[in-house]
Short mmCIF file of N, CA and C in Angstrom, two decimals:
data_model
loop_
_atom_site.label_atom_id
_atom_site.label_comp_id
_atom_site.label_asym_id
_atom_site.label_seq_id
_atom_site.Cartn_x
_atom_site.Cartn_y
_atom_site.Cartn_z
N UNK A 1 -28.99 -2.27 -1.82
CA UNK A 1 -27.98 -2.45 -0.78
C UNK A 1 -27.73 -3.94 -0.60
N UNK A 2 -26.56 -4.37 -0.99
CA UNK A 2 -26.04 -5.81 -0.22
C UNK A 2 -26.92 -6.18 1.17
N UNK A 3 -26.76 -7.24 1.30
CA UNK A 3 -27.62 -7.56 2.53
C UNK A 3 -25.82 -8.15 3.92
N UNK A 4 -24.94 -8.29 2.64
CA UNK A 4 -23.38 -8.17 3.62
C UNK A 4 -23.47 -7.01 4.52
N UNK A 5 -22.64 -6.90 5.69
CA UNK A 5 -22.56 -5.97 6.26
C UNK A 5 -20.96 -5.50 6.03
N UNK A 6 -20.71 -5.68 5.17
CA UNK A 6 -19.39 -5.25 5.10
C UNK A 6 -19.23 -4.15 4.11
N UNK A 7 -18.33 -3.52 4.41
CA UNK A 7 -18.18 -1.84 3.44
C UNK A 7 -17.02 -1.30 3.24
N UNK A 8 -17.11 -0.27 2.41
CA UNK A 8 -15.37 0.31 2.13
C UNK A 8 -15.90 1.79 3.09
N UNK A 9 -14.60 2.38 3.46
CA UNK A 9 -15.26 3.53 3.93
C UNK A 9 -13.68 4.38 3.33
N UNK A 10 -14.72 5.64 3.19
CA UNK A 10 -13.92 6.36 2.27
C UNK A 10 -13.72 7.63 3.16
N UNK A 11 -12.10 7.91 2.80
CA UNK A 11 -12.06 9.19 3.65
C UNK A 11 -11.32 10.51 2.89
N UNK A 12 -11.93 11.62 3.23
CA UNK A 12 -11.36 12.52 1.97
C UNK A 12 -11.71 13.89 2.38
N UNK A 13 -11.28 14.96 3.24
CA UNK A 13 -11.85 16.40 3.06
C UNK A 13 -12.45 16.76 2.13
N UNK A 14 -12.08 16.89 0.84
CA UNK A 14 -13.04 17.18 -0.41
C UNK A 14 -14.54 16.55 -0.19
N UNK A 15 -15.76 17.45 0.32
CA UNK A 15 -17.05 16.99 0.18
C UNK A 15 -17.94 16.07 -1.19
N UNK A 16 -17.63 17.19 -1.85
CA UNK A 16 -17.48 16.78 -3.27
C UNK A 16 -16.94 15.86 -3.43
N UNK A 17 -15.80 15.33 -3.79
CA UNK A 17 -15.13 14.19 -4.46
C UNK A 17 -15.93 12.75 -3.36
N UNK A 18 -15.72 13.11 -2.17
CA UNK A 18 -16.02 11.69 -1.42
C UNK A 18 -17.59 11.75 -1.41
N UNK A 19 -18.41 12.78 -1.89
CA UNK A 19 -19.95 12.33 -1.75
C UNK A 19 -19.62 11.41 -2.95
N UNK A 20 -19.43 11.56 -4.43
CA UNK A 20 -19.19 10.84 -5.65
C UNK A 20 -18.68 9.71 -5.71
N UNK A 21 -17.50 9.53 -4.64
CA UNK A 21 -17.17 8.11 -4.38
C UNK A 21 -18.01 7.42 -3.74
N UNK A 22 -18.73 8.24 -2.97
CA UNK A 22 -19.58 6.99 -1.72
C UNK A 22 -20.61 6.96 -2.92
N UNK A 23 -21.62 7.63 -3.82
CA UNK A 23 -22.46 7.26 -4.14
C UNK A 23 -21.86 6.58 -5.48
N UNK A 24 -20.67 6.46 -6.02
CA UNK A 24 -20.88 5.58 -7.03
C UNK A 24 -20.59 4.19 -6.46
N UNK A 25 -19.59 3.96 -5.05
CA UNK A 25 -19.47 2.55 -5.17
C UNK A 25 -21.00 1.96 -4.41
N UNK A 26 -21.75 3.19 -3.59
CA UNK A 26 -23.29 2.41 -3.58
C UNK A 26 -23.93 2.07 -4.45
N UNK A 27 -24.37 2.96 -5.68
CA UNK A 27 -24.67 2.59 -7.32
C UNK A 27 -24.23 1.52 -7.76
N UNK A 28 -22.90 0.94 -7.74
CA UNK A 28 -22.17 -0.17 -7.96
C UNK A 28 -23.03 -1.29 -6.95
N UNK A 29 -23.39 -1.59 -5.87
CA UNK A 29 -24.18 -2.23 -5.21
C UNK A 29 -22.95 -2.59 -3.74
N UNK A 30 -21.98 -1.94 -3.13
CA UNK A 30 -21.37 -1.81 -2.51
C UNK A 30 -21.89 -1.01 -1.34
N UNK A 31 -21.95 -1.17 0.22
CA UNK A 31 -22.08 -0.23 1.12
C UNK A 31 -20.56 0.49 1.08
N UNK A 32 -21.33 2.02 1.54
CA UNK A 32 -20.18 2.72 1.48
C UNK A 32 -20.24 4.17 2.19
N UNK A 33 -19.26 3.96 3.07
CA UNK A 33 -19.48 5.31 4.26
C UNK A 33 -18.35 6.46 4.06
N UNK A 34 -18.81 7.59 4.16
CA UNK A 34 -17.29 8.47 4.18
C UNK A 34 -17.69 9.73 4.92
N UNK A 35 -16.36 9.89 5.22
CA UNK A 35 -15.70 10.82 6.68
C UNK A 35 -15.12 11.85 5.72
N UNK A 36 -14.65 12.89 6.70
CA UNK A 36 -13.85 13.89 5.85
C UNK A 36 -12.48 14.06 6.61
N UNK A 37 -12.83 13.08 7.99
CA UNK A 37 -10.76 13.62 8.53
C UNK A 37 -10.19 12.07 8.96
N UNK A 38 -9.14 11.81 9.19
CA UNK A 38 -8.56 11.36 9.58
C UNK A 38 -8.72 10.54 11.24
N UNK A 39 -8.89 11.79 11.90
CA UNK A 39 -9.63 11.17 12.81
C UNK A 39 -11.22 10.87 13.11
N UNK A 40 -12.25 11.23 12.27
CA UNK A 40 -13.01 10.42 11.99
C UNK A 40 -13.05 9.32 11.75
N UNK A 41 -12.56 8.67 10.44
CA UNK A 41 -12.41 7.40 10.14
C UNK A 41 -11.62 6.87 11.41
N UNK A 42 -10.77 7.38 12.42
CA UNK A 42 -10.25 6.35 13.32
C UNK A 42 -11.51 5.57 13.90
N UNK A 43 -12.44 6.45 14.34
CA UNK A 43 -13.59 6.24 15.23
C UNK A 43 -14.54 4.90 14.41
N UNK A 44 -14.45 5.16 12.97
CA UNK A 44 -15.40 4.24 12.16
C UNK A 44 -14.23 2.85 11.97
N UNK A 45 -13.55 3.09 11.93
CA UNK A 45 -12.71 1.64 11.49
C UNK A 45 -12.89 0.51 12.54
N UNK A 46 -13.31 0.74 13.71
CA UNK A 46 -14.00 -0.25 15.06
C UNK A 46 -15.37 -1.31 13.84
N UNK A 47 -16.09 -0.37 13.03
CA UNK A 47 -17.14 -1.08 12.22
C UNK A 47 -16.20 -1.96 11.22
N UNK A 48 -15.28 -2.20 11.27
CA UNK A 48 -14.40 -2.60 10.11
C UNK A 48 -15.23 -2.74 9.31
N UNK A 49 -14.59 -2.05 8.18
CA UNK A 49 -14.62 -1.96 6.68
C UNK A 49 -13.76 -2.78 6.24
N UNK A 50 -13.86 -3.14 4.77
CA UNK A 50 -13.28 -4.67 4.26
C UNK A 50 -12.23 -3.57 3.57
N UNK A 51 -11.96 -2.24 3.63
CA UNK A 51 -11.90 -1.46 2.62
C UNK A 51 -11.36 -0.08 2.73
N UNK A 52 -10.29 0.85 3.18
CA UNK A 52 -10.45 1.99 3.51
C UNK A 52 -9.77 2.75 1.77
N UNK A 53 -10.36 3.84 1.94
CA UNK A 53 -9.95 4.45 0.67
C UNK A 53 -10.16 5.65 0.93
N UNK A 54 -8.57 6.12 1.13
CA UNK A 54 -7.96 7.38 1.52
C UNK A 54 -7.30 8.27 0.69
N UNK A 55 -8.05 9.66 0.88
CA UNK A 55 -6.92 11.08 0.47
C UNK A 55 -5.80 10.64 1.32
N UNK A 56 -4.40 11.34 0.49
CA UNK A 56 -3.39 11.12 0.78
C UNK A 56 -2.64 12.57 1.54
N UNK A 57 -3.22 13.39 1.16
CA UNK A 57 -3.43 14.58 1.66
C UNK A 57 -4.11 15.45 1.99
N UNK A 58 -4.26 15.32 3.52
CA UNK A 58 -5.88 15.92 4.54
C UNK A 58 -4.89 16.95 5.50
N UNK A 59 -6.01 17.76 6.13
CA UNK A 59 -5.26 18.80 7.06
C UNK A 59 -5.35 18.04 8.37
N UNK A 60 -4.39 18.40 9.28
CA UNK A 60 -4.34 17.63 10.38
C UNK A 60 -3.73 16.05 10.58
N UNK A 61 -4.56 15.34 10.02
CA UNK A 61 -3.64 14.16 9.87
C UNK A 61 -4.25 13.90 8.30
N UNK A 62 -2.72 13.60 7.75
CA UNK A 62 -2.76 13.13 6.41
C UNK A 62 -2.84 11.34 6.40
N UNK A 63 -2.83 11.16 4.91
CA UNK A 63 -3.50 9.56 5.06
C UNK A 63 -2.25 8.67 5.91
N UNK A 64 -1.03 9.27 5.84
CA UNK A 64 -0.05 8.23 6.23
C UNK A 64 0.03 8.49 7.30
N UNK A 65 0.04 9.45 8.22
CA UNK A 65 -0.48 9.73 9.38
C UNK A 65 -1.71 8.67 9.66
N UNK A 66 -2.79 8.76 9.15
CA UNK A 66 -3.74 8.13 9.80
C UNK A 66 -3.66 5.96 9.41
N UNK A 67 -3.03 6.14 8.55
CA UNK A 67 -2.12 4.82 8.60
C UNK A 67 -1.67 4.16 9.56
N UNK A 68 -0.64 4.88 10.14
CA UNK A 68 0.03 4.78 11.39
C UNK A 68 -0.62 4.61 12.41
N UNK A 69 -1.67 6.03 12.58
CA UNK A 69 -2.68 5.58 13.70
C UNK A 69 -3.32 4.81 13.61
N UNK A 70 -3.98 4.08 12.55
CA UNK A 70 -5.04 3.32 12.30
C UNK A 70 -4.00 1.42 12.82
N UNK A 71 -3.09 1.64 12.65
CA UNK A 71 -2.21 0.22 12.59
C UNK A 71 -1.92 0.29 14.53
N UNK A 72 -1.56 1.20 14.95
CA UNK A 72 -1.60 1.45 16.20
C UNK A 72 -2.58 1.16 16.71
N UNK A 73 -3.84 1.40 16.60
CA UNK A 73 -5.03 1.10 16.75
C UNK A 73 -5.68 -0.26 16.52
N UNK A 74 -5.05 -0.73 15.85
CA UNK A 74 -6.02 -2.34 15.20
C UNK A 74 -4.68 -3.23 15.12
N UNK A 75 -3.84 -2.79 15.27
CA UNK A 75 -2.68 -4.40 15.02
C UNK A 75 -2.84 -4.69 14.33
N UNK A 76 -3.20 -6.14 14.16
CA UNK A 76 -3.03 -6.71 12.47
C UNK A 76 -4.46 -7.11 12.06
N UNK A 77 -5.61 -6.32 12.38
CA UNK A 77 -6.59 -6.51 12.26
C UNK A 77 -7.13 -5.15 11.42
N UNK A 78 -5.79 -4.51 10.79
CA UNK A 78 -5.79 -3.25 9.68
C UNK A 78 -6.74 -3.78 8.40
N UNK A 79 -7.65 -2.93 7.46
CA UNK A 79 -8.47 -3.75 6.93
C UNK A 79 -7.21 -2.87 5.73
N UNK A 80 -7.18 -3.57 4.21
CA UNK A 80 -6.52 -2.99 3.51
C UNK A 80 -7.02 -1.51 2.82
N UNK A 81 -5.61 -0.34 2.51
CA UNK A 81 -5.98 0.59 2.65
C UNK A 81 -5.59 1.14 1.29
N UNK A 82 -5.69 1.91 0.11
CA UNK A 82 -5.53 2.41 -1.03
C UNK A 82 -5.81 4.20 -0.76
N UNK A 83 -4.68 4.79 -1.24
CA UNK A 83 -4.36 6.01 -0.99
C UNK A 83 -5.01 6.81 -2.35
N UNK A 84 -6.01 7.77 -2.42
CA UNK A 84 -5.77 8.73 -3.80
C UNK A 84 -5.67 9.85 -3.51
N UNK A 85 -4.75 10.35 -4.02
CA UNK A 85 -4.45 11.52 -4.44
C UNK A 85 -3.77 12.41 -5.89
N UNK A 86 -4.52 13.82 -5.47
CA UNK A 86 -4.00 14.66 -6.83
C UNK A 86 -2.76 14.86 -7.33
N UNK A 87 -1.90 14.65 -6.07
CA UNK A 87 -0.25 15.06 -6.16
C UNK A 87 0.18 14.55 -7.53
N UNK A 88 0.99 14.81 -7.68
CA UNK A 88 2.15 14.46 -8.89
C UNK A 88 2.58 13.26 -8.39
N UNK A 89 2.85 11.60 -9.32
CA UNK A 89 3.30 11.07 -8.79
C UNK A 89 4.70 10.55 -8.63
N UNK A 90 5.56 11.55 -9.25
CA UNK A 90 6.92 11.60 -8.96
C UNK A 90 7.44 12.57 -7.29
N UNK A 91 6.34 13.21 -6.66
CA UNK A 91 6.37 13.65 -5.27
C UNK A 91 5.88 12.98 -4.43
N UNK A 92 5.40 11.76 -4.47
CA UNK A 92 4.79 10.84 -3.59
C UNK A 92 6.27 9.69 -3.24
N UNK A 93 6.64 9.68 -1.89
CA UNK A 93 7.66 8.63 -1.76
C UNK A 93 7.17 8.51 -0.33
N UNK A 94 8.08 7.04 -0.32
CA UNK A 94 7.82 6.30 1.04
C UNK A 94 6.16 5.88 1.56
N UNK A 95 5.48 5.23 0.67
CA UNK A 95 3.81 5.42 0.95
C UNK A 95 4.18 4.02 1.16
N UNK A 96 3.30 3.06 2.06
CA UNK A 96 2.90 2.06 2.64
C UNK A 96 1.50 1.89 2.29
N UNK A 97 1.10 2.09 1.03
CA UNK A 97 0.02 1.13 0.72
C UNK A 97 0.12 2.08 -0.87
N UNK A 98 -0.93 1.31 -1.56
CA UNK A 98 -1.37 1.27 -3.07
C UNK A 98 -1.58 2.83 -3.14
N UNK A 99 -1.46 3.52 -4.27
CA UNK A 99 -1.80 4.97 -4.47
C UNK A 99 -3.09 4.83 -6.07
N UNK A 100 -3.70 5.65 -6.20
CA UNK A 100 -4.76 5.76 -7.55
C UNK A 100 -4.44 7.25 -7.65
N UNK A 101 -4.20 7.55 -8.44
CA UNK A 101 -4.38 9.17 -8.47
C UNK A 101 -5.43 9.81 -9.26
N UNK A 102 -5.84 10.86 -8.66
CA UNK A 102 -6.76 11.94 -9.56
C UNK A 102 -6.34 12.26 -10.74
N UNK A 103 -7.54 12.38 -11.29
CA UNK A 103 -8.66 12.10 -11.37
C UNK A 103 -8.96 10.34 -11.62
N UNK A 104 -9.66 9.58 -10.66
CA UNK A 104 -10.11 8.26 -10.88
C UNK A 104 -10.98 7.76 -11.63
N UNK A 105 -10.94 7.15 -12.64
CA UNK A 105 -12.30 6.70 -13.49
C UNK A 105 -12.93 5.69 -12.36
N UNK A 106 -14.46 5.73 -13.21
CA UNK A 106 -15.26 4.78 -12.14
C UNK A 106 -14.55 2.98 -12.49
N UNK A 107 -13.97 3.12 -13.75
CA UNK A 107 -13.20 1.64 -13.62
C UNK A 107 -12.27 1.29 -12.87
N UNK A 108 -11.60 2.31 -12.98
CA UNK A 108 -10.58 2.15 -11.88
C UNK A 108 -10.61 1.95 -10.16
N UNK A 109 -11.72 2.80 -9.96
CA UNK A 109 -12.20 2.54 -8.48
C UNK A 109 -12.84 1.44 -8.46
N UNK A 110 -13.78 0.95 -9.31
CA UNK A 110 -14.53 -0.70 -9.37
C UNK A 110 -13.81 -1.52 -8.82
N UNK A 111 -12.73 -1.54 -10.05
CA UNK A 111 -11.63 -2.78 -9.67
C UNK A 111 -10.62 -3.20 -8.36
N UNK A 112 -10.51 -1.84 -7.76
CA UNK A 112 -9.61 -1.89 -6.86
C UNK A 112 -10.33 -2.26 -5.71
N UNK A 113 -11.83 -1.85 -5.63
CA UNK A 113 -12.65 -2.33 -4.83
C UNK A 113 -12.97 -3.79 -4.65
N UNK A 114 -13.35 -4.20 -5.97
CA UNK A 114 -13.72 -5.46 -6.47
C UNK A 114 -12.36 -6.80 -6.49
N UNK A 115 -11.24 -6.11 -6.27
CA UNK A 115 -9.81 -6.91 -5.65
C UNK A 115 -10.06 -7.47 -4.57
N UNK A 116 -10.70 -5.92 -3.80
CA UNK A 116 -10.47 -6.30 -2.22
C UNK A 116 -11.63 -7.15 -1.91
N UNK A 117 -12.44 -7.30 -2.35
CA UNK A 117 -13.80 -7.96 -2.03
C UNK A 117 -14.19 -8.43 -3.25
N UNK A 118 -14.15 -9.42 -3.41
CA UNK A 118 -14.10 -10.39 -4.28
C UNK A 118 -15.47 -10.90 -4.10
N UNK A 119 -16.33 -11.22 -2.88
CA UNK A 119 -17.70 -11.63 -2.83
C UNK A 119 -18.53 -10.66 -2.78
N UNK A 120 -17.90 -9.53 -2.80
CA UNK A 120 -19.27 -8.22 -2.99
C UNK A 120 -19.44 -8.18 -3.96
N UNK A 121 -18.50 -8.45 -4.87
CA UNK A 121 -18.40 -7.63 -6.20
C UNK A 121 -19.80 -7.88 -7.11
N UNK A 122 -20.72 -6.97 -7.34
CA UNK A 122 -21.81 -7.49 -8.30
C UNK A 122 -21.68 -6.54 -9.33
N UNK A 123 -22.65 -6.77 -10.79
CA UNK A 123 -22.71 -6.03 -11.28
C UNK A 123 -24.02 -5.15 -11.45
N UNK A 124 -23.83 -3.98 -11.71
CA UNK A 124 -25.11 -3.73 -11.08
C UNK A 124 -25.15 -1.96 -12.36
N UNK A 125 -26.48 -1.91 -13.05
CA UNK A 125 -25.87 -0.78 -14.07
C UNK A 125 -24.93 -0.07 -15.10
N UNK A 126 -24.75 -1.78 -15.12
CA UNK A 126 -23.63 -1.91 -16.02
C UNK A 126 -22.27 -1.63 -15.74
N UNK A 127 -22.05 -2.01 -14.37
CA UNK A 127 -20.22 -1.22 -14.07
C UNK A 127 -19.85 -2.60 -13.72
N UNK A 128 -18.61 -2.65 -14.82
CA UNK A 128 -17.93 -4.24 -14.36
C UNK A 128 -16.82 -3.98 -13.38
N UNK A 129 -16.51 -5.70 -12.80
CA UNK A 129 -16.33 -5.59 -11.80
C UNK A 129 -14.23 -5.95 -11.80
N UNK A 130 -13.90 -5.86 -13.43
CA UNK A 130 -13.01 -5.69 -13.83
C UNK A 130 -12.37 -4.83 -14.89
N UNK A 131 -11.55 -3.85 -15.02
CA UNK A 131 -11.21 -3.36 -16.16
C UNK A 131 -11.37 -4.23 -17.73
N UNK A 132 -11.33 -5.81 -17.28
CA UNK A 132 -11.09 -6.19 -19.04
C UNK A 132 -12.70 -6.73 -19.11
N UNK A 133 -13.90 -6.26 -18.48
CA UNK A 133 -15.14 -6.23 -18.47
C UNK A 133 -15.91 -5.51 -18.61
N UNK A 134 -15.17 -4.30 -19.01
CA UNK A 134 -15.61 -2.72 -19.16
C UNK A 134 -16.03 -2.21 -20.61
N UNK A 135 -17.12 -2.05 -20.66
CA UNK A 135 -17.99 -1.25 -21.36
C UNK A 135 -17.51 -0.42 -21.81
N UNK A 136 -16.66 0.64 -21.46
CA UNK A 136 -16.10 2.10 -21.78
C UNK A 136 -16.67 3.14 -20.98
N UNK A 137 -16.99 2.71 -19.87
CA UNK A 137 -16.92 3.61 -18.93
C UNK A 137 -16.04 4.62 -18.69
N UNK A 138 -16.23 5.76 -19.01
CA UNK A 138 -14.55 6.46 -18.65
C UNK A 138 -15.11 8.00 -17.85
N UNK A 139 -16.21 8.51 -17.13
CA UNK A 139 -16.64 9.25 -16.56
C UNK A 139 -15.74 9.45 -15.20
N UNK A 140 -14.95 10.13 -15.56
CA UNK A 140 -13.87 10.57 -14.34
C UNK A 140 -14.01 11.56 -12.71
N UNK A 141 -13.61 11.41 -12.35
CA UNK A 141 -13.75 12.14 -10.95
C UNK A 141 -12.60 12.54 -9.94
N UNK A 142 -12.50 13.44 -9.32
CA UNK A 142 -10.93 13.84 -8.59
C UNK A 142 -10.45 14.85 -8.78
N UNK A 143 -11.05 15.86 -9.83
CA UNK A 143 -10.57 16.99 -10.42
C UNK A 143 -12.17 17.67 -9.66
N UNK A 144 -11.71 19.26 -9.63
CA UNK A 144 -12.96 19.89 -9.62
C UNK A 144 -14.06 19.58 -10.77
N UNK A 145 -13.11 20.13 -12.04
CA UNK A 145 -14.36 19.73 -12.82
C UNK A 145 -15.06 18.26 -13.19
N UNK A 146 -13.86 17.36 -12.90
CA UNK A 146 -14.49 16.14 -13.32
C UNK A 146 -15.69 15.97 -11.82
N UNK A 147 -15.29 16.46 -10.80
CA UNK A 147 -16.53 16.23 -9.38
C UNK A 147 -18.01 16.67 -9.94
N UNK A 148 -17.70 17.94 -10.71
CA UNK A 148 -18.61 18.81 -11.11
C UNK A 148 -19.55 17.88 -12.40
N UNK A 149 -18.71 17.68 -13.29
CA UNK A 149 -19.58 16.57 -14.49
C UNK A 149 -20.27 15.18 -13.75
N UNK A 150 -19.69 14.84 -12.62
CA UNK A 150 -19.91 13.60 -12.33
C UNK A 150 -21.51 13.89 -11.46
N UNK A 151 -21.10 14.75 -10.86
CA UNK A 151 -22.37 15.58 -9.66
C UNK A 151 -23.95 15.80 -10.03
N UNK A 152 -23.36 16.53 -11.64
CA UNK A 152 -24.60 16.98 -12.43
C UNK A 152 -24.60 15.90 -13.58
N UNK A 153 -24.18 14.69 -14.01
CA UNK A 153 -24.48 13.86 -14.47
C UNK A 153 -26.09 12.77 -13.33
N UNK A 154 -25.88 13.19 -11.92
CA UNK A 154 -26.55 12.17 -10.85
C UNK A 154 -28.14 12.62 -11.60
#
């Protein structure tokens, strides 16, 4: 564990997919917390996170929904926010922040992490902290089955 107190916090109904995110960007040497609604994470974003990383589609309030609330809530003290989702991405319009879509490789989540936090970034088990530093990591996640390979790979 970093001895920073700073973290991404991840939010996602899927149990599955967001246990895999929180434990790979901890594996990565990142703190990392995750919620499953929308209004959960309202309650955690007071801890600011350097970092939010959101399903784009949750029941109740979806990520752009909780966008809104979350900016309502914090003014300009919003920590930056990256959306993933499974959707198709020719059905995704009007989004106000970055999208990753499912299924995410662990490079791909590294980096986008490792953007936002530039002094966390370590390497740690071999996961670089840039795509053009990458090993060939390509162990995917976001799909059932890729949750499932990633789960029983732990």
């Amino acid at each position: 564990m970093l001895s920073n107190p700073r973290w991404v916090l991840v939010v996602d109904d899927d149990d599955d997919l967001r246990d895999v995110m929180v434990e790979t960007l901890e594996d990565a040497g990142y703190r990392a917390v995750g919620v499953a609604s929308g209004g959960q994470a309202l309650k955690a974003i007071h801890d600011e996170p350097f970092l939010v990383l959101a399903d784009l589609r949750m029941p109740r309030m979806d990520g752009s929904e909780f966008l809104n609330a979350m900016r309502a809530e914090l003014g300009s003290r919003v920590p930056p926010v990256v959306f993933i989702t499974g959707a198709s991405p020719w059905t995704i319009e009007n989004v106000a922040a970055p999208v990753l879509s499912k299924p995410v490789d662990i490079d791909q989540l590294l980096s986008v992490v490792g953007r936002h936090s530039p002094e966390l970034a370590v390497r740690r088990r071999g996961y670089p902290i840039h795509p053009s530093e990458s090993p060939g990591i390509t162990r995917p996640f976001g799909s059932r089955d890729g949750d499932r390979r990633a789960l029983e790979s732990r």
